[in-house]
């Protein structure tokens, strides 16, 4: 009877739009789904620092360097907020990080592509962060309280990141012919990997049904992908850049653009660890984790000594 009451109360809170909090009863499958999604999100923020951090020392101006430094720092903070939200579900930070470092846990496929030119930093800000915002705005209303509250702060900062990227692309698209060509090349290489960010098509997504049912997500992968295309086409037109899709066409009936699907075989290959930078990304994170061991040890020792002093 108690289990039935717990389940009824859980469903009532979801129906009423109330948050599920860490001390509330929740189905084990709901908890595991949240751990997978939030930890994957956190890992993506931390790994996502790498392709942009690669350009901090090569930014074309002091202002660009300062802005990029601030952005990369934000991404690290986003990872912290999300790891903390995941910990409230009963999993330790050590286990979360171990899952990432051993390759057991996944992160967004987009961060396994290289940043070859400065225009790629613009494309990441405009396209990748634009797609992230599209996905994350709805997560401010996700059913799990700690996740929702983390996303409010994250979305505010991601909107800055998107504007930063679009500003870079504007400067290049309206600059010299060589700069515009570089911007177009970045668009060509990042367009389809960005569309993959929303996840597999709904017909093949194993997690979408539960995510919608539990109000973890409010929209499906395909709905978000469609909205992103609709919004981005107009932005690309303003820049004078061409989206690399011969099938892109306005569909009056659905009031949205028809567009080509990404290469889902490539998507699955990258997710499985065979992307251009998968091995480099994990190697970099493992190296940083190993070299940062002394910081963790010092912090733990300080915490113990502080606790002992306070107890005395």
XYZ file of C-alpha atoms in Angstrom:
312
model
C 0.000 0.000 0.000
C 2.833 2.399 0.868
C 4.481 1.778 -2.503
C 1.201 2.489 -4.261
C 0.776 5.708 -2.299
C 4.332 6.740 -3.165
C 3.733 6.111 -6.843
C 0.437 7.988 -6.767
C 2.044 10.966 -5.049
C 4.911 10.930 -7.571
C 2.458 10.980 -10.479
C 0.358 13.689 -8.816
C 3.383 15.964 -8.469
C 4.323 15.445 -12.104
C 0.769 16.163 -13.259
C 0.591 19.293 -11.107
C 3.925 20.541 -12.450
C 5.595 20.348 -9.028
C 9.275 19.565 -8.603
C 10.515 16.184 -7.487
C 13.124 16.902 -4.804
C 16.027 14.713 -3.593
C 14.210 13.533 -0.449
C 11.014 12.678 -2.330
C 10.241 9.105 -3.276
C 10.913 8.414 -6.945
C 10.927 5.262 -9.105
C 14.371 3.763 -9.452
C 14.129 3.948 -13.242
C 13.428 7.706 -12.987
C 16.473 8.173 -10.743
C 18.715 6.203 -13.110
C 17.427 8.130 -16.110
C 18.256 11.416 -14.385
C 21.734 10.254 -13.386
C 22.460 9.248 -16.977
C 21.135 12.493 -18.464
C 22.558 14.924 -15.909
C 25.964 13.244 -15.789
C 26.150 13.167 -19.585
C 25.299 16.867 -19.568
C 27.984 17.569 -16.947
C 30.607 15.565 -18.826
C 29.741 17.481 -22.007
C 30.357 20.813 -20.284
C 33.756 19.691 -18.983
C 34.928 18.002 -22.182
C 33.532 20.967 -24.116
C 36.204 23.160 -22.575
C 38.879 21.348 -24.601
C 38.188 22.351 -28.242
C 37.865 26.015 -27.243
C 40.684 26.014 -24.709
C 42.876 24.990 -27.626
C 42.430 28.515 -29.046
C 42.901 30.688 -25.939
C 46.579 31.373 -26.674
C 45.847 31.938 -30.379
C 42.863 34.295 -30.145
C 43.299 37.179 -32.622
C 43.028 39.986 -30.050
C 43.277 40.617 -26.324
C 39.516 41.187 -26.159
C 38.850 37.889 -27.939
C 41.203 36.132 -25.533
C 39.457 37.585 -22.472
C 36.004 36.666 -23.778
C 37.072 33.120 -24.620
C 38.724 32.705 -21.218
C 35.496 33.780 -19.540
C 33.486 31.371 -21.652
C 35.705 28.360 -20.926
C 35.584 29.222 -17.230
C 31.780 29.287 -17.433
C 31.743 25.793 -18.940
C 33.737 24.465 -15.996
C 31.223 26.064 -13.642
C 28.344 24.464 -15.534
C 29.937 21.072 -15.034
C 30.186 21.772 -11.297
C 26.497 22.741 -11.002
C 25.451 19.613 -12.863
C 27.719 17.196 -10.985
C 26.266 18.606 -7.771
C 22.721 18.040 -9.060
C 23.616 14.457 -10.010
C 25.111 13.824 -6.557
C 21.755 14.683 -4.989
C 20.463 11.472 -6.611
C 22.806 9.326 -4.524
C 25.807 8.885 -6.812
C 29.258 10.090 -5.750
C 31.417 12.588 -7.625
C 34.195 9.992 -7.777
C 31.917 7.507 -9.520
C 30.684 10.133 -11.961
C 34.221 11.118 -12.924
C 35.400 7.525 -13.096
C 32.582 6.757 -15.539
C 33.783 9.606 -17.755
C 37.495 8.857 -17.546
C 37.079 5.155 -18.298
C 34.781 5.811 -21.243
C 31.791 4.183 -19.559
C 29.740 7.394 -19.619
C 28.958 9.364 -22.761
C 29.140 13.060 -23.523
C 27.872 15.107 -26.464
C 29.183 13.828 -29.789
C 29.875 17.396 -30.961
C 32.992 17.731 -28.820
C 34.752 14.957 -30.690
C 35.309 17.203 -33.717
C 38.451 19.363 -34.085
C 38.651 23.159 -34.065
C 40.844 23.886 -37.076
C 40.518 27.681 -37.390
C 39.373 30.682 -35.363
C 36.104 30.575 -37.310
C 35.396 27.241 -35.623
C 35.223 29.075 -32.296
C 32.562 31.308 -33.832
C 30.690 28.299 -35.203
C 30.752 26.587 -31.804
C 29.363 29.659 -30.094
C 26.714 30.344 -32.712
C 25.657 26.845 -33.758
C 26.679 24.511 -30.920
C 25.749 26.808 -28.054
C 22.666 27.899 -29.974
C 21.579 24.256 -30.166
C 22.452 23.786 -26.497
C 20.235 26.727 -25.508
C 17.407 25.314 -27.623
C 17.642 22.084 -25.629
C 18.354 23.615 -22.246
C 15.688 26.308 -22.023
C 13.050 23.616 -21.572
C 15.203 21.993 -18.872
C 14.601 25.045 -16.679
C 11.148 23.494 -16.251
C 12.348 19.907 -15.890
C 10.607 17.878 -13.188
C 13.682 17.362 -10.975
C 14.232 20.402 -8.793
C 18.059 20.513 -8.501
C 18.431 20.037 -12.261
C 15.921 22.788 -13.002
C 17.605 25.283 -10.681
C 21.056 24.539 -12.130
C 19.726 25.140 -15.631
C 18.423 28.619 -14.811
C 21.953 29.846 -14.152
C 23.439 27.858 -17.024
C 20.977 29.201 -19.605
C 21.775 32.796 -18.693
C 25.455 32.170 -19.363
C 24.867 30.094 -22.495
C 22.986 32.999 -24.068
C 26.168 35.069 -23.675
C 28.173 32.276 -25.306
C 25.837 32.168 -28.300
C 26.113 35.925 -28.813
C 29.898 35.706 -28.557
C 29.980 33.101 -31.314
C 27.630 35.016 -33.578
C 29.733 38.154 -33.137
C 32.823 36.251 -34.316
C 30.946 34.970 -37.363
C 29.650 38.480 -38.150
C 33.150 39.931 -38.054
C 34.399 37.228 -40.397
C 31.380 37.111 -42.726
C 31.455 40.903 -43.170
C 35.239 41.054 -43.333
C 37.725 40.235 -46.059
C 36.854 37.563 -48.656
C 39.337 35.214 -47.005
C 37.606 35.684 -43.648
C 34.176 35.001 -45.135
C 35.524 31.869 -46.829
C 36.853 30.701 -43.474
C 33.448 31.325 -41.876
C 31.719 29.354 -44.650
C 34.162 26.484 -44.228
C 33.390 26.349 -40.497
C 29.666 26.359 -41.261
C 30.132 23.487 -43.711
C 31.957 21.350 -41.143
C 29.828 22.112 -38.050
C 26.289 22.124 -39.456
C 25.520 18.410 -39.418
C 27.408 17.580 -36.199
C 25.319 20.341 -34.582
C 22.083 18.753 -35.804
C 23.273 15.497 -34.232
C 23.485 17.218 -30.836
C 19.754 16.874 -30.298
C 20.112 13.116 -30.254
C 18.886 10.378 -32.545
C 15.592 10.741 -34.405
C 12.529 10.104 -32.272
C 11.867 6.849 -34.099
C 15.207 5.508 -32.829
C 15.526 7.223 -29.449
C 15.300 4.713 -26.573
C 14.943 7.350 -23.849
C 12.622 9.998 -25.296
C 9.336 8.371 -24.296
C 10.180 8.200 -20.598
C 11.801 11.638 -20.637
C 8.566 13.172 -21.930
C 6.351 11.063 -19.681
C 8.254 12.109 -16.550
C 8.472 15.736 -17.723
C 12.241 15.614 -17.650
C 12.067 16.927 -21.202
C 9.161 18.904 -22.629
C 9.946 18.440 -26.316
C 11.340 15.604 -28.409
C 14.663 15.485 -30.255
C 13.012 16.019 -33.632
C 10.895 18.945 -32.413
C 13.960 20.720 -31.064
C 15.978 19.998 -34.192
C 13.222 21.464 -36.372
C 13.022 24.640 -34.302
C 16.793 25.054 -34.416
C 16.836 24.836 -38.211
C 13.943 27.290 -38.524
C 15.756 29.822 -36.357
C 19.252 29.375 -37.760
C 18.392 29.687 -41.455
C 17.455 33.345 -41.011
C 20.631 34.038 -39.043
C 22.755 32.431 -41.766
C 20.977 34.490 -44.427
C 21.845 37.695 -42.580
C 25.501 36.636 -42.499
C 25.439 35.754 -46.184
C 26.499 32.182 -45.396
C 25.106 29.128 -47.152
C 23.820 26.177 -45.139
C 25.348 23.062 -46.735
C 22.064 21.337 -47.541
C 20.708 21.208 -51.089
C 17.356 19.959 -49.779
C 16.812 22.911 -47.441
C 13.485 24.462 -48.405
C 10.632 26.290 -46.690
C 7.537 24.118 -46.261
C 4.467 26.318 -46.105
C 2.229 23.509 -44.890
C 4.248 22.717 -41.772
C 5.484 26.308 -41.387
C 9.040 25.131 -41.136
C 12.002 24.116 -43.259
C 12.474 20.729 -44.847
C 16.088 19.662 -44.393
C 18.396 16.681 -44.789
C 18.964 14.416 -41.817
C 22.484 14.047 -40.458
C 24.472 10.900 -41.137
C 23.222 8.744 -38.266
C 25.832 6.070 -39.015
C 28.522 8.676 -38.359
C 26.691 9.778 -35.198
C 26.658 6.240 -33.806
C 30.307 5.752 -34.687
C 31.327 8.926 -32.844
C 29.211 7.985 -29.815
C 30.933 4.601 -29.754
C 34.333 6.302 -29.521
C 35.412 6.454 -33.152
C 35.175 10.192 -33.819
C 38.125 12.345 -34.940
C 38.991 13.426 -31.384
C 37.441 10.841 -29.016
C 40.752 9.407 -27.871
C 42.396 12.820 -27.567
C 39.527 14.174 -25.463
C 39.584 11.281 -22.982
C 43.385 11.347 -22.837
C 43.319 15.069 -22.019
C 40.733 14.606 -19.264
C 42.648 11.685 -17.750
C 45.883 13.683 -17.810
C 44.228 16.661 -16.102
C 42.626 14.392 -13.492
C 45.940 12.725 -12.703
C 47.867 15.985 -12.500
C 45.183 17.501 -10.274
C 45.365 14.717 -7.682
C 47.512 16.823 -5.335
C 44.860 19.572 -5.287
C 42.132 17.101 -4.299
C 44.344 15.571 -1.637
C 45.257 18.981 -0.196
C 41.606 20.062 -0.126
C 40.571 16.839 1.604
C 43.318 17.225 4.224
C 42.370 20.847 4.851
C 38.732 19.834 5.244
C 39.659 17.183 7.842
C 41.806 19.582 9.835
C 39.119 22.254 9.755
C 36.530 19.755 10.957
C 38.813 18.664 13.790
C 39.404 22.262 14.900
C 35.688 23.018 14.853
C 34.914 19.854 16.810
C 37.429 20.829 19.474
